[in-house]
Tab-separated table of N, CA and C in Angstrom:
chain	number	residue	atom	x	y	z
A	20	MET	N	-25.220	-2.875	-31.969
A	20	MET	CA	-25.147	-1.767	-31.008
A	20	MET	C	-24.947	-2.203	-29.561
A	21	GLU	N	-24.811	-4.130	-29.095
A	21	GLU	CA	-23.396	-3.405	-27.601
A	21	GLU	C	-22.019	-3.454	-28.365
A	22	TYR	N	-21.602	-3.126	-29.492
A	22	TYR	CA	-20.456	-3.343	-29.716
A	22	TYR	C	-20.381	-1.333	-29.604
A	23	ILE	N	-21.331	-0.253	-29.343
A	23	ILE	CA	-21.135	1.108	-29.239
A	23	ILE	C	-22.075	1.200	-27.624
A	24	LYS	N	-22.351	0.863	-26.941
A	24	LYS	CA	-22.059	0.069	-25.589
A	24	LYS	C	-21.274	0.382	-24.941
A	25	ASN	N	-20.181	-1.071	-26.371
A	25	ASN	CA	-19.193	-1.677	-24.012
A	25	ASN	C	-18.422	-0.254	-24.769
A	26	PHE	N	-18.326	0.336	-26.120
A	26	PHE	CA	-17.889	1.319	-26.102
A	26	PHE	C	-16.930	2.389	-25.213
A	27	LEU	N	-18.547	3.542	-24.925
A	27	LEU	CA	-19.412	3.996	-24.044
A	27	LEU	C	-19.278	3.493	-22.590
A	28	LYS	N	-19.446	2.885	-22.366
A	28	LYS	CA	-18.730	2.045	-21.190
A	28	LYS	C	-17.705	2.146	-20.887
A	29	GLY	N	-17.001	1.203	-22.112
A	29	GLY	CA	-15.863	1.892	-21.573
A	29	GLY	C	-14.614	3.143	-21.230
A	30	ALA	N	-15.490	4.323	-22.904
A	30	ALA	CA	-14.593	5.455	-22.896
A	30	ALA	C	-15.437	5.992	-21.135
A	31	GLY	N	-16.115	5.915	-20.535
A	31	GLY	CA	-16.945	5.964	-19.376
A	31	GLY	C	-15.707	6.179	-18.263
A	32	GLU	N	-16.016	4.554	-18.011
A	32	GLU	CA	-14.299	3.630	-17.232
A	32	GLU	C	-12.670	5.225	-17.387
A	33	VAL	N	-12.780	5.546	-18.657
A	33	VAL	CA	-11.541	5.836	-19.091
A	33	VAL	C	-11.153	7.421	-18.479
A	34	LEU	N	-12.921	8.061	-19.211
A	34	LEU	CA	-12.477	9.292	-18.588
A	34	LEU	C	-12.838	9.661	-17.409
A	35	VAL	N	-13.530	8.763	-16.340
A	35	VAL	CA	-14.326	9.181	-15.552
A	35	VAL	C	-16.267	9.608	-15.451
A	36	LEU	N	-16.654	9.747	-16.014
A	36	LEU	CA	-17.427	10.289	-16.406
A	36	LEU	C	-18.100	10.306	-15.376
A	37	ASP	N	-18.411	9.500	-14.759
A	37	ASP	CA	-19.894	9.545	-13.713
A	37	ASP	C	-19.038	9.202	-12.744
A	38	THR	N	-19.027	10.458	-10.893
A	38	THR	CA	-18.001	10.419	-10.613
A	38	THR	C	-19.099	9.704	-9.394
A	39	GLY	N	-19.510	8.468	-9.433
A	39	GLY	CA	-20.328	7.989	-8.512
A	39	GLY	C	-19.389	7.139	-6.722
A	40	SER	N	-19.977	7.086	-6.593
A	40	SER	CA	-20.016	6.937	-5.197
A	40	SER	C	-18.652	5.572	-4.729
A	41	GLN	N	-19.066	4.720	-5.856
A	41	GLN	CA	-17.879	2.761	-6.044
A	41	GLN	C	-16.036	4.030	-6.430
A	42	TYR	N	-16.166	5.105	-7.108
A	42	TYR	CA	-15.262	5.191	-7.229
A	42	TYR	C	-14.191	6.163	-6.542
A	43	ILE	N	-12.446	6.076	-6.163
A	43	ILE	CA	-12.147	6.978	-5.218
A	43	ILE	C	-11.034	7.520	-5.749
A	44	ARG	N	-11.180	9.220	-6.031
A	44	ARG	CA	-10.749	10.275	-6.851
A	44	ARG	C	-9.063	9.807	-5.826
A	45	PRO	N	-7.781	9.558	-6.795
A	45	PRO	CA	-7.021	9.522	-5.763
A	45	PRO	C	-6.275	11.251	-6.030
A	46	SER	N	-5.849	11.205	-4.214
A	46	SER	CA	-4.978	13.225	-4.099
A	46	SER	C	-3.393	13.139	-4.814
A	47	ARG	N	-3.082	13.587	-4.353
A	47	ARG	CA	-2.098	15.049	-5.541
A	47	ARG	C	-0.840	13.919	-4.229
A	48	LYS	N	-0.217	13.782	-4.141
A	48	LYS	CA	1.113	14.001	-3.931
A	48	LYS	C	1.335	12.246	-3.483
A	49	GLY	N	0.402	11.415	-4.235
A	49	GLY	CA	0.486	9.908	-3.465
A	49	GLY	C	1.721	9.449	-3.124
A	50	PHE	N	2.970	9.750	-4.252
A	50	PHE	CA	4.140	8.638	-3.552
A	50	PHE	C	4.776	9.009	-2.502
A	51	SER	N	4.377	10.713	-2.993
A	51	SER	CA	5.579	10.703	-1.546
A	51	SER	C	4.831	10.823	0.343
A	52	ASN	N	3.027	10.883	-0.225
A	52	ASN	CA	2.555	10.130	1.042
A	52	ASN	C	3.075	9.019	1.120
A	53	ASP	N	2.876	7.997	0.393
A	53	ASP	CA	3.514	6.051	0.109
A	53	ASP	C	4.541	6.209	1.328
A	54	MET	N	5.750	7.357	0.278
A	54	MET	CA	7.206	7.182	0.794
A	54	MET	C	7.292	7.298	2.110
A	55	ALA	N	6.816	8.018	2.186
A	55	ALA	CA	6.805	9.320	4.273
A	55	ALA	C	5.974	8.211	5.070
A	56	LEU	N	5.168	7.664	4.781
A	56	LEU	CA	4.431	6.073	5.928
A	56	LEU	C	5.455	4.733	5.840
A	57	LEU	N	6.293	4.965	4.559
A	57	LEU	CA	6.942	3.873	4.213
A	57	LEU	C	7.863	3.939	5.870
A	58	GLN	N	8.821	5.277	5.962
A	58	GLN	CA	9.922	5.505	6.403
A	58	GLN	C	9.124	5.397	7.725
A	59	ALA	N	7.870	5.413	8.027
A	59	ALA	CA	7.480	5.918	9.466
A	59	ALA	C	7.674	4.375	9.986
A	60	ASP	N	7.422	3.796	9.395
A	60	ASP	CA	7.193	2.215	9.229
A	60	ASP	C	7.899	1.676	9.232
A	61	ALA	N	9.625	1.525	8.378
A	61	ALA	CA	10.396	1.093	8.564
A	61	ALA	C	11.189	1.616	9.811
A	62	ARG	N	10.799	3.423	10.372
A	62	ARG	CA	11.778	3.754	10.969
A	62	ARG	C	10.788	3.331	12.601
A	63	ARG	N	10.215	2.629	12.763
A	63	ARG	CA	9.027	1.765	13.727
A	63	ARG	C	9.504	0.702	14.253
A	64	ILE	N	9.581	-0.220	12.981
A	64	ILE	CA	10.568	-1.826	12.712
A	64	ILE	C	12.339	-1.044	13.341
A	65	ALA	N	12.608	-0.602	13.201
A	65	ALA	CA	14.421	-0.688	13.760
A	65	ALA	C	14.149	-0.520	14.462
A	66	SER	N	13.573	0.943	15.412
A	66	SER	CA	13.005	0.850	16.755
A	66	SER	C	12.799	0.050	17.521
A	67	GLY	N	12.031	-1.166	16.928
A	67	GLY	CA	11.672	-2.545	18.228
A	67	GLY	C	12.672	-3.466	18.243
A	68	LEU	N	13.119	-3.945	16.911
A	68	LEU	CA	14.114	-4.603	16.944
A	68	LEU	C	15.178	-4.144	17.653
A	69	ASN	N	15.752	-2.780	17.390
A	69	ASN	CA	16.887	-2.278	18.646
A	69	ASN	C	16.433	-2.794	19.921
A	70	LYS	N	15.441	-1.863	20.066
A	70	LYS	CA	14.913	-2.294	22.226
A	70	LYS	C	15.081	-3.794	22.010
A	71	ALA	N	14.490	-4.614	21.010
A	71	ALA	CA	14.190	-6.072	21.689
A	71	ALA	C	15.736	-6.002	21.681
A	72	THR	N	16.768	-6.136	20.930
A	72	THR	CA	17.844	-6.760	20.998
A	72	THR	C	18.584	-6.015	22.465
A	73	GLN	N	17.786	-5.258	22.529
A	73	GLN	CA	19.126	-4.708	24.484
A	73	GLN	C	18.009	-5.062	25.211
A	74	LYS	N	17.535	-5.734	25.083
A	74	LYS	CA	16.559	-6.157	25.581
A	74	LYS	C	17.641	-7.178	26.043
A	75	TYR	N	16.885	-8.277	25.175
A	75	TYR	CA	17.689	-9.567	25.220
A	75	TYR	C	19.397	-9.540	25.295
A	76	GLY	N	20.263	-9.078	24.222
A	76	GLY	CA	21.321	-9.256	24.408
A	76	GLY	C	21.438	-10.253	23.091
A	77	LYS	N	22.622	-10.981	23.510
A	77	LYS	CA	23.016	-12.124	22.044
A	77	LYS	C	22.896	-12.706	23.302
A	78	GLN	N	22.078	-14.091	22.510
A	78	GLN	CA	21.360	-15.095	23.552
A	78	GLN	C	22.133	-15.963	23.094
A	79	ALA	N	23.052	-17.119	22.889
A	79	ALA	CA	22.773	-18.585	22.785
A	79	ALA	C	21.949	-19.247	22.065
A	80	TYR	N	22.069	-19.647	21.594
A	80	TYR	CA	20.930	-20.862	20.790
A	80	TYR	C	21.549	-22.303	21.627
A	81	ILE	N	20.014	-22.842	22.586
A	81	ILE	CA	20.753	-23.453	23.363
A	81	ILE	C	19.228	-25.147	22.436
A	82	GLY	N	19.282	-25.965	21.586
A	82	GLY	CA	18.853	-26.709	21.724
A	82	GLY	C	19.401	-27.544	20.559
A	83	GLU	N	18.169	-28.533	19.644
A	83	GLU	CA	18.673	-29.183	18.477
A	83	GLU	C	17.837	-28.499	17.360
A	84	SER	N	18.727	-28.895	16.172
A	84	SER	CA	18.894	-28.093	15.481
A	84	SER	C	17.120	-29.325	14.096
A	85	LYS	N	16.691	-29.257	13.463
A	85	LYS	CA	15.506	-30.221	13.545
A	85	LYS	C	15.770	-30.570	12.165
């Protein structure tokens, strides 16, 4: 009997028969949305790095290495 319960529970997880509040159905175009968000992040980081290098320029390191 336990086998049947486990089997049905597993089938329910795979088929998502119970659309309870704990399950979040993935949206369409998930990979393309992620790619666009990652590209925007990369642009923002590159912009910040460019601003920092323009602001501080090439500074010589003065100090001792540890």
